[in-house]
CSV table of C-alpha atoms and ligand atoms in Angstrom, one decimal:
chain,number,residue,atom,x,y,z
M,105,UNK,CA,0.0,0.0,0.0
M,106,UNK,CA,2.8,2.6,0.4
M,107,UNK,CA,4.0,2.4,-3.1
M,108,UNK,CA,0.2,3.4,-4.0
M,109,UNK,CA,0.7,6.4,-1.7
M,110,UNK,CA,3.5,6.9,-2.6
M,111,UNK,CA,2.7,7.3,-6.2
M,112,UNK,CA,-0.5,8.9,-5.5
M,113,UNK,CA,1.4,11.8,-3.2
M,114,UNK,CA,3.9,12.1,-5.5
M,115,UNK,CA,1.3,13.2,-8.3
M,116,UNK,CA,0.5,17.0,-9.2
M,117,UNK,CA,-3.1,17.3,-8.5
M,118,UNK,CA,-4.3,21.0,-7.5
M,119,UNK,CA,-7.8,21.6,-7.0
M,120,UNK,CA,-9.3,22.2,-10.5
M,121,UNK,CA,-6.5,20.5,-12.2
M,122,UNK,CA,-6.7,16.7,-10.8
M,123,UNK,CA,-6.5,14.6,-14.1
M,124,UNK,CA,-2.8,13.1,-13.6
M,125,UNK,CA,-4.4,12.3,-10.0
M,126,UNK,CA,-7.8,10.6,-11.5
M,127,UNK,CA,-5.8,8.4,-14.0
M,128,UNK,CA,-3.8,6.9,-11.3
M,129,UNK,CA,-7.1,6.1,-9.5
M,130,UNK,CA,-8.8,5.0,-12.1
M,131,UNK,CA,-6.2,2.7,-13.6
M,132,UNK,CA,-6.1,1.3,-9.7
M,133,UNK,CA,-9.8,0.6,-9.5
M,134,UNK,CA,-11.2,-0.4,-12.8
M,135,UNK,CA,-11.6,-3.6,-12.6
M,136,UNK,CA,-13.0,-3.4,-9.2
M,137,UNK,CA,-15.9,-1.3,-10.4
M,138,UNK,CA,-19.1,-1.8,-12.4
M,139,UNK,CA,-19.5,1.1,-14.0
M,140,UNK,CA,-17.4,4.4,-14.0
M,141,UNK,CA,-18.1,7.8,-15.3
M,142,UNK,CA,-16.4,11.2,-14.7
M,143,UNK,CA,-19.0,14.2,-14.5
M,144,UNK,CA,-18.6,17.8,-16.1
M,145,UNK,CA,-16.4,19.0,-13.3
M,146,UNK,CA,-13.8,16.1,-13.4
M,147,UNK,CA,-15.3,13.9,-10.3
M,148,UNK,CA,-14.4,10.2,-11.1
M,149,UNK,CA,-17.5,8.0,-9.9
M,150,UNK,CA,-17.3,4.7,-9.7
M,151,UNK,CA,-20.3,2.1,-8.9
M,152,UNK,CA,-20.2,-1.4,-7.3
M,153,UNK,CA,-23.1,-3.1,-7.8
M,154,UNK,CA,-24.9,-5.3,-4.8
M,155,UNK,CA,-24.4,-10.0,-5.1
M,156,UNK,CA,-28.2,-10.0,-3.6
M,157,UNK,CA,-30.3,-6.8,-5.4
M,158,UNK,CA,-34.0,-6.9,-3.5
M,159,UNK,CA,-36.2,-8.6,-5.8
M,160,UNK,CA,-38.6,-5.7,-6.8
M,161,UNK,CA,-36.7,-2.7,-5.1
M,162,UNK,CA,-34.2,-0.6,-6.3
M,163,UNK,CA,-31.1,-0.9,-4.1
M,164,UNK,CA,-30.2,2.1,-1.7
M,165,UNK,CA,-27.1,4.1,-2.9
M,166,UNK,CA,-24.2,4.3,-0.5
M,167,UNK,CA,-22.1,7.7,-1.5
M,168,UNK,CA,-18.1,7.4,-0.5
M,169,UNK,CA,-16.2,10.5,-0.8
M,170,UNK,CA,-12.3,11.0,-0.8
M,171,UNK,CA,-11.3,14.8,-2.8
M,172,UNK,CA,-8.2,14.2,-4.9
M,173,UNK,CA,-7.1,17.7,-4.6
M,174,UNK,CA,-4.3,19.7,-3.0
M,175,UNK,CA,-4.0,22.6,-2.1
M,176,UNK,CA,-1.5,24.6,-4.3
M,177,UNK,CA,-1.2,28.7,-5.4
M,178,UNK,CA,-1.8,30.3,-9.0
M,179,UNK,CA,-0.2,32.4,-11.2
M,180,UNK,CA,-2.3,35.7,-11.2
M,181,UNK,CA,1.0,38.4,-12.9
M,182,UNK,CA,4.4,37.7,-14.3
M,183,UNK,CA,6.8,41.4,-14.0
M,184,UNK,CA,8.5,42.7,-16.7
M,185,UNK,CA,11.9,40.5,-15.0
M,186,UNK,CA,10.1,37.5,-14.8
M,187,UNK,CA,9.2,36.9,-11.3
M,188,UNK,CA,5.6,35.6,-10.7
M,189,UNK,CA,3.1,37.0,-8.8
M,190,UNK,CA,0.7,34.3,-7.2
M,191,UNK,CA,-2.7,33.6,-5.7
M,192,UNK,CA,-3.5,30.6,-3.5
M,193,UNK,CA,-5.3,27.8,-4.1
M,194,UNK,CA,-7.1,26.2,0.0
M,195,UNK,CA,-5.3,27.7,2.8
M,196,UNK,CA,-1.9,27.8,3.2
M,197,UNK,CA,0.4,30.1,5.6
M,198,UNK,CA,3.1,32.3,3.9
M,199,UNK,CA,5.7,30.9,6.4
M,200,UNK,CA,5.6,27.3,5.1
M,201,UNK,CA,6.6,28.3,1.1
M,202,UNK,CA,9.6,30.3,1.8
M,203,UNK,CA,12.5,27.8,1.0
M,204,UNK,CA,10.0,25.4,-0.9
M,205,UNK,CA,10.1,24.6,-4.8
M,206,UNK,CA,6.5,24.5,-6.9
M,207,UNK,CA,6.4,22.7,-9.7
M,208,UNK,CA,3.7,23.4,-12.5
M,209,UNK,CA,2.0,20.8,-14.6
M,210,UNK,CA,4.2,21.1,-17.3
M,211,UNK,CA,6.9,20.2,-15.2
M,212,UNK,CA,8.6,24.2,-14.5
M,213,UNK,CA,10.0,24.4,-11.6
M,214,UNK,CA,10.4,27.6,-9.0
M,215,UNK,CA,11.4,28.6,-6.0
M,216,UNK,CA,9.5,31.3,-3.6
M,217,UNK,CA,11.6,34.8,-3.1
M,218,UNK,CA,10.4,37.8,-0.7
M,219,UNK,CA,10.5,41.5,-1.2
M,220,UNK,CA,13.1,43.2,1.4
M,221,UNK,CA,10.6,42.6,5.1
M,222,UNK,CA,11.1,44.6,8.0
M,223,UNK,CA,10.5,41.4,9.9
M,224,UNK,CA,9.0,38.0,9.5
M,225,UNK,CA,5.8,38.9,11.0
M,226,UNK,CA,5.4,41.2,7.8
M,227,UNK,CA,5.9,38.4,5.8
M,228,UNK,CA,2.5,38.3,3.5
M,229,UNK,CA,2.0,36.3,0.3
M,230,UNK,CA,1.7,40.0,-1.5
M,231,UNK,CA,5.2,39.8,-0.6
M,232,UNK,CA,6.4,37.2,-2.1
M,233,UNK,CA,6.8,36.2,-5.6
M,234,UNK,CA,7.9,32.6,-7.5
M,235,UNK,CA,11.1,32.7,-9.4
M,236,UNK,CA,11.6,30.3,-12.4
M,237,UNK,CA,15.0,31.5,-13.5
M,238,UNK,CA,13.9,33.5,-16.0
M,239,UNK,CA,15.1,36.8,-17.0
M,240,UNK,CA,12.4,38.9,-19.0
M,241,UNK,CA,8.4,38.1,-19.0
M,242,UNK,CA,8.7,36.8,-22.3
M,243,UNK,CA,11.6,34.3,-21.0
M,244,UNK,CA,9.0,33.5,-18.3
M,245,UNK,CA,5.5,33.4,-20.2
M,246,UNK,CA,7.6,30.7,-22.3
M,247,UNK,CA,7.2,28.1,-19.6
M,248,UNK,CA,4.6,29.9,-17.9
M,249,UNK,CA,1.1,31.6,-18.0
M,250,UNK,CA,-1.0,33.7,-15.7
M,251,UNK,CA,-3.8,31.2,-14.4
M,252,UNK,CA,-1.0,28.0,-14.4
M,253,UNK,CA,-1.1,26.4,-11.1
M,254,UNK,CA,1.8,25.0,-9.3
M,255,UNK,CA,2.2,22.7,-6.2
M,256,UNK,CA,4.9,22.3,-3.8
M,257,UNK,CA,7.2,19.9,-5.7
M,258,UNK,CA,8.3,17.7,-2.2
M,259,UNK,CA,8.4,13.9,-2.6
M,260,UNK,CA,6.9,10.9,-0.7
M,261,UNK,CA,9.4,10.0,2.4
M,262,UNK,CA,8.9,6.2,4.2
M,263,UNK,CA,9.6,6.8,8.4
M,264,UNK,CA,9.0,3.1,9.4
M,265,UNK,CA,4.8,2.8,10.7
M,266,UNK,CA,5.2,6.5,9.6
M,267,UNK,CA,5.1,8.1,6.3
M,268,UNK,CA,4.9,12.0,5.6
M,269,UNK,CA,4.4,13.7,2.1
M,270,UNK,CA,3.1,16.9,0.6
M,271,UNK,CA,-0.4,16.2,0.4
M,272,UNK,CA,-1.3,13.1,2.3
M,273,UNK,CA,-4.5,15.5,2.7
M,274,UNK,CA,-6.2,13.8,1.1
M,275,UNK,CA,-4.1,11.4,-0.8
M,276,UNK,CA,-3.9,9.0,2.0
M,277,UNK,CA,-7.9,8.9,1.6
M,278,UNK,CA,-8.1,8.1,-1.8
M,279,UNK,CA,-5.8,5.3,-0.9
M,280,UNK,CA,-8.0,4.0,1.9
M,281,UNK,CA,-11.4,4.1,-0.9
M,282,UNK,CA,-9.4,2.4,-3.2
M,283,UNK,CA,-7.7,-0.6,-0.7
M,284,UNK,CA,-11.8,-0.5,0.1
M,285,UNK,CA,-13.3,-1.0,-3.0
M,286,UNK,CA,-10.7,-4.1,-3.6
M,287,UNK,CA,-12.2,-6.1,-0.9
M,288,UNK,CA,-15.9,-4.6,-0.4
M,289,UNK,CA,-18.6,-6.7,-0.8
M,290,UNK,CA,-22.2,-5.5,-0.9
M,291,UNK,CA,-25.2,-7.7,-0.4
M,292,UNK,CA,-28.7,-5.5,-1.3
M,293,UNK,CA,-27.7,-1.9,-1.9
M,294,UNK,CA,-24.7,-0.6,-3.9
M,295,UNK,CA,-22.2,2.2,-3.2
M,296,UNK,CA,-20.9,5.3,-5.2
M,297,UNK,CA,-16.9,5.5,-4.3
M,298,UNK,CA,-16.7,9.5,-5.6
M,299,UNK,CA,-12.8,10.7,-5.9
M,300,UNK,CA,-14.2,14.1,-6.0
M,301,UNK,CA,-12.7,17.3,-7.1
M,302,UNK,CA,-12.2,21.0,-5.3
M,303,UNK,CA,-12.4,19.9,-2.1
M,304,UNK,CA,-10.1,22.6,-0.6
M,305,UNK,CA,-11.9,25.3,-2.4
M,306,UNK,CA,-15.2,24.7,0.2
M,307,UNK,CA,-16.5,21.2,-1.1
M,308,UNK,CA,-17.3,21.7,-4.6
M,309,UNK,CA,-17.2,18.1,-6.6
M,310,UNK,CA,-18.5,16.4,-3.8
M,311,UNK,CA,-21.5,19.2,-3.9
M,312,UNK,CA,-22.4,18.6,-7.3
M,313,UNK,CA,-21.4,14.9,-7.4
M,314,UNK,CA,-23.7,14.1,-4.4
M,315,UNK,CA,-26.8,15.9,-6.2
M,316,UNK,CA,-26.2,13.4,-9.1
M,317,UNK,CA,-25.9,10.5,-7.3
M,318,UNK,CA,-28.9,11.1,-4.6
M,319,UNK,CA,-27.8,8.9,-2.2
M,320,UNK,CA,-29.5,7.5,0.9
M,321,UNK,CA,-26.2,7.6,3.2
M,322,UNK,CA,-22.9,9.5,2.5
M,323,UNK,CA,-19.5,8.4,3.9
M,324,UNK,CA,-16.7,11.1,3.4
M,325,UNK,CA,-12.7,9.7,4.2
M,326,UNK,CA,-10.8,12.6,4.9
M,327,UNK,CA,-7.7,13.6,7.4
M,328,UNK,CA,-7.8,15.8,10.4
M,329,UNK,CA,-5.4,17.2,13.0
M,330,UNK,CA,-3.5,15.8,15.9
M,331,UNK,CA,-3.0,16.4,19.1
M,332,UNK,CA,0.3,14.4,20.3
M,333,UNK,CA,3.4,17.2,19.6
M,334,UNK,CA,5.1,18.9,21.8
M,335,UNK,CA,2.8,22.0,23.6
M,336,UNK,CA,0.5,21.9,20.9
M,337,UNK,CA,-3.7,21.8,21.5
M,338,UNK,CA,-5.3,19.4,23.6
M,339,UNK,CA,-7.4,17.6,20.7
M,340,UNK,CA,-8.0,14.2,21.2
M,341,UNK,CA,-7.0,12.3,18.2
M,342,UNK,CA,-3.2,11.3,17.8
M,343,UNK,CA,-1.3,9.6,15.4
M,344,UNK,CA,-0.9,5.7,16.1
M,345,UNK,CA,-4.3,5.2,18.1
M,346,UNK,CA,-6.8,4.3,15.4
M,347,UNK,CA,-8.9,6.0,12.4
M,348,UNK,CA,-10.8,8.4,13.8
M,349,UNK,CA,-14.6,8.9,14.1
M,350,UNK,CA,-16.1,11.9,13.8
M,351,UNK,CA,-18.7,13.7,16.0
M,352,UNK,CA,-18.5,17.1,14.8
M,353,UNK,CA,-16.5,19.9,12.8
M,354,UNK,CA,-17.5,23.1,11.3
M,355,UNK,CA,-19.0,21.9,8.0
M,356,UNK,CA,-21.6,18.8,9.8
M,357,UNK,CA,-22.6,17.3,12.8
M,358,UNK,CA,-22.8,14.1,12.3
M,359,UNK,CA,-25.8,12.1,12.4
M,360,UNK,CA,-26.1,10.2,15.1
M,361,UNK,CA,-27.4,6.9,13.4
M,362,UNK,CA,-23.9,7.0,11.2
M,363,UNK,CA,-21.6,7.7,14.3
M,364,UNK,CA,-23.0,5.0,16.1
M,365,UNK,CA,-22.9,2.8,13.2
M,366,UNK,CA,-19.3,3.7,12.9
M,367,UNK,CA,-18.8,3.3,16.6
M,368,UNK,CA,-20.5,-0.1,16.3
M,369,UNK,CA,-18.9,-1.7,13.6
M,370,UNK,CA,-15.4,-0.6,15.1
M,371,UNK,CA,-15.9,-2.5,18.1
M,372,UNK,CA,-17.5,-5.8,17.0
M,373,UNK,CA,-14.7,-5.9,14.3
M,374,UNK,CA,-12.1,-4.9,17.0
M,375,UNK,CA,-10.3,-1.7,14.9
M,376,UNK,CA,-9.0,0.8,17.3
M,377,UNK,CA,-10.8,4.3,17.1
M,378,UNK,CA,-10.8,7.6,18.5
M,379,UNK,CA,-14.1,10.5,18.6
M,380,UNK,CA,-12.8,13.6,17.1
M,381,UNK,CA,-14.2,16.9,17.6
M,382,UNK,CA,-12.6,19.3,15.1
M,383,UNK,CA,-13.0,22.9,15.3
M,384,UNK,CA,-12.3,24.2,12.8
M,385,UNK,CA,-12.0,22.7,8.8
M,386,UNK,CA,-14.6,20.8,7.0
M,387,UNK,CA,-15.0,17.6,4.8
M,388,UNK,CA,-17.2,16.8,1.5
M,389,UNK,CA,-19.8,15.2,4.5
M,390,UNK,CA,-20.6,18.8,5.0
M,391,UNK,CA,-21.8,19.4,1.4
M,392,UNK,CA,-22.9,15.8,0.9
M,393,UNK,CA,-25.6,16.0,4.6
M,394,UNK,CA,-26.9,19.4,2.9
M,395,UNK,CA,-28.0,17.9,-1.0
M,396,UNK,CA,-31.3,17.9,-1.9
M,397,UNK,CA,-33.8,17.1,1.1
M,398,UNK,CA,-30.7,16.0,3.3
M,399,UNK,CA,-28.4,13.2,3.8
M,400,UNK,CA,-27.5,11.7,6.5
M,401,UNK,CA,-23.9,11.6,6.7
M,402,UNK,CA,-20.3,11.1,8.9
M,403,UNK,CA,-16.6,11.3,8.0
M,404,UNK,CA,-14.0,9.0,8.9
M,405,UNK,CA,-11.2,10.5,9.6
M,406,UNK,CA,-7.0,9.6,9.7
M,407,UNK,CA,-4.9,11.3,12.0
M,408,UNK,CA,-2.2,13.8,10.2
M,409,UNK,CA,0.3,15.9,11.4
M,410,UNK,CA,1.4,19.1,10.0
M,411,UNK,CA,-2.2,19.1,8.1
M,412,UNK,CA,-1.9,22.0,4.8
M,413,UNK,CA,2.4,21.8,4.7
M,414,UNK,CA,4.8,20.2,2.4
M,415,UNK,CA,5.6,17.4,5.5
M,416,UNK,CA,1.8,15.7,6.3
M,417,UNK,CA,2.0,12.9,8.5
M,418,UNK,CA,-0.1,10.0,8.9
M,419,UNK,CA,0.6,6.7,10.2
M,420,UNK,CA,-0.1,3.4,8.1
M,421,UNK,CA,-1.8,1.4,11.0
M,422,UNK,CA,-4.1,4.0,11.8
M,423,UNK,CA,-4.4,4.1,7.8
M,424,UNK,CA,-5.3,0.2,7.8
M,425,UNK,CA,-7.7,0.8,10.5
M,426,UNK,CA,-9.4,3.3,7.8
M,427,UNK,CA,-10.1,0.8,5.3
M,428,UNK,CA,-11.3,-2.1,7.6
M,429,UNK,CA,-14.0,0.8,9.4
M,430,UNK,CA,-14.9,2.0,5.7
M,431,UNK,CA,-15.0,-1.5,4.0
M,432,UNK,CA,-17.2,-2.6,8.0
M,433,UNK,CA,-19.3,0.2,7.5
M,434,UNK,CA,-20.1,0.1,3.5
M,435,UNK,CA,-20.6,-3.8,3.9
M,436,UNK,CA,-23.2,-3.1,7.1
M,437,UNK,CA,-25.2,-0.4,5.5
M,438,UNK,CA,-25.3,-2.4,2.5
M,439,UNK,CA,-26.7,-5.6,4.3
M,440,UNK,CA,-29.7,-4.4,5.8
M,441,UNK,CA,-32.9,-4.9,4.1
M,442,UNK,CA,-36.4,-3.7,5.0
M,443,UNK,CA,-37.2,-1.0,5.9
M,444,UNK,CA,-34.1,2.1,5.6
M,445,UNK,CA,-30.3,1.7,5.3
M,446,UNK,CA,-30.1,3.2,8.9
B,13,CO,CO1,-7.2,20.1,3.2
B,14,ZN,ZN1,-8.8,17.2,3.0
C-alpha cells in the first residue's frame, strides 16, 4: 500500500486541475468497479453493484467521498523581470513556502523569493513572488502563463509505521477508498466511491457529485489534526491510536445513526478508534448531509500531522484501521434490508 501512496502523493493534482491524479485512480480501481463515469467538473464516480439486489426494489445508494485535490497557489502576474506573482489555491500560511520549490504541470520548476521585510511577522503572500530563473516576461511566459497552477514539488518520504508527504491530505484517503473497494462486498444496496474534485476550495465536486448521485447515506474519508506534539492543543486524536470517528467539525454534525454505526462496527470488528471533535475545517460530508432534502452523513477521519504543509503525516496502522472501518461500515449499511439503510 505505500507504493500506492506513494505514487499517488507524489502526483500533481491542485484543485481544478486533478487529471494526472484521476488516472492513477482510475487505472487502480477499474476492474474493481461496475461502471465508471467522470462528470462535467472532473469527479471520477465509480459504482459497485450489490451480489443480492431486492427482488422488486431498487437498491439504496451508498455515497463514499475522498477529494483528490491539493492545495496549491496560481499564477495571477508575471513582471517585466520575470518573477511571478501568485494567488493561493485552500489555505496555506506564507511561512511554510519560503525555501519550498512548486512545480507546474508542465513540469517548471520555481522557487518562492520575498520583497526586502522589516521582519517575519510582515511576511504576507503579497510579498512574495515565485522565481523560475527567468530573465524577462517573455523568458518567463515561455514556460509559464497567468492562471497555471503549481504545487509544492516535495516527494513521498517512508519513516518506518510512519510516512509524511506533501499532500497526504487527502491522498492518503483516496488510498484507503481504493484498498476499500478491492475487498468490499455489498449484499442489497450498492455504493458510489466518488474521488471528488475541489475539495479545498469549500467542497465543490463532492456538492455537485452528491446531487447526481442522490444517495441515501454518505461516507466522506478525509484527514484531520493531531493532538500528540510537543505543547501543541489538547485535541483528542493522535497519530498511532486508530482511524478516527467523527462527532463534529465546522462543516456537519454528524448524524447520530452513522456515528453509532461507525462506533458499532469498530468495536464488534475490533479496529481501534478515537471520537474527534474538530473545530475548525470541513469535509465533503458537509456538502454531501446538505443535498437535496438531506443526507445523513459522517466522515472517517485519519490522523495527520502538520495538516496543509509540504511534511503531512499519517501513520499506516491508523491508515489500515481506515479501510477495515470503511469497508465494516459500506458492507453493514449495505446488508440491511427492509425498511431504511439506517
Ligand atoms: Co485540506
Ligand atoms: Zn482534505
Amino acid at each position: 500500500m505505500k507504493d500506492l501512496v506513494k505514487r499517488l502523493t507524489e502526483a500533481y493534482g491542485p484543485s481544478g486541475s486533478e487529471d494526472k491524479v484521476r488516472e492513477i485512480i482510475r487505472a487502480e480501481v477499474e476492474k474493481f468497479a461496475d461502471e465508471i463515469r467522470v462528470d462535467s467538473l472532473g469527479n471520477l464516480i465509480c459504482r459497485v453493484a450489490p451480489k443480492a439486489p431486492v427482488a422488486g426494489s431498487a437498491p439504496k445508494r451508498i455515497m463514499v467521498a475522498a477529494h483528490m485535490d491539493e492545495i496549491g497557489v496560481i499564477v495571477s502576474y508575471i513582471d517585466d523581470k520575470g518573477f511571478l506573482r501568485f494567488s493561493t489555491i485552500g489555505g496555506l500560511s506564507p511561512y511554510l513556502l519560503l525555501g519550498q520549490k512548486v512545480v507546474f504541470e508542465n513540469g517548471t520548476i520555481g522557487v518562492f523569493g520575498t520583497e526586502k521585510l522589516e521582519d517575519m511577522k510582515s511576511l504576507a503572500f503579497d510579498k512574495m513572488f515565485i522565481d523560475i530563473g527567468a530573465s524577462t516576461r517573455e523568458e518567463a511566459e515561455k514556460k509559464v502563463k497567468v492562471g497555471d497552477s503549481a504545487v509544492i514539488l516535495r516527494e513521498f518520504s517512508d519513516l518506518g509505521d510512519r510516512v509524511t508527504s506533501k499532500c497526504m491530505d487527502n491522498r492518503i484517503s483516496c488510498a484507503v477508498a481504493i484498498e476499500a473497494m478491492k475487498s468490499v462486498r455489498l449484499e442489497h444496496h450498492e455504493a458510489y466511491f466518488v474521488f471528488s474534485v475541489q475539495e479545498e476550495l469549500g467542497l465543490r465536486g463532492a456538492r455537485v457529485s452528491a446531487y447526481g448521485i442522490n444517495p441515501d447515506v454518505g461516507i466522506a474519508v478525509d484527514v484531520t489534526t493531531w493532538g500528540d506534539t510537543p505543547e501543541c492543543a489538547p485535541f483528542n486524536v493522535v497519530l498511532g491510536k486508530g482511524v478516527a470517528i467523527k462527532a463534529k467539525d465546522s462543516s456537519v454534525i454528524v448524524h447520530p445513526k452513522v456515528k453509532n454505526l461507525m462506533i458499532e462496527v469498530a468495536e464488534k470488528k475490533g479496529i481501534p478508534y478515537q471520537m474527534e471533535v474538530l473545530e475548525r475545517g470541513g469535509t465533503d460530508a458537509g456538502a454531501m448531509h446538505l443535498t437535496r432534502e438531506g443526507v445523513p452523513s459522517g466522515t472517517i477521519s485519519i490522523p495527520c500531522r502538520y495538516v496543509h504543509t509540504p511534511c503531512e503525516m499519517v501513520d499506516m496502522r491508523d491508515v489500515d484501521a481506515a479501510v477495515k472501518l470503511l469497508v465494516g461500515v459500506v458492507e453493514e449499511l449495505a446488508s440491511s434490508s427492509g425498511g431504511g439503510m439506517l
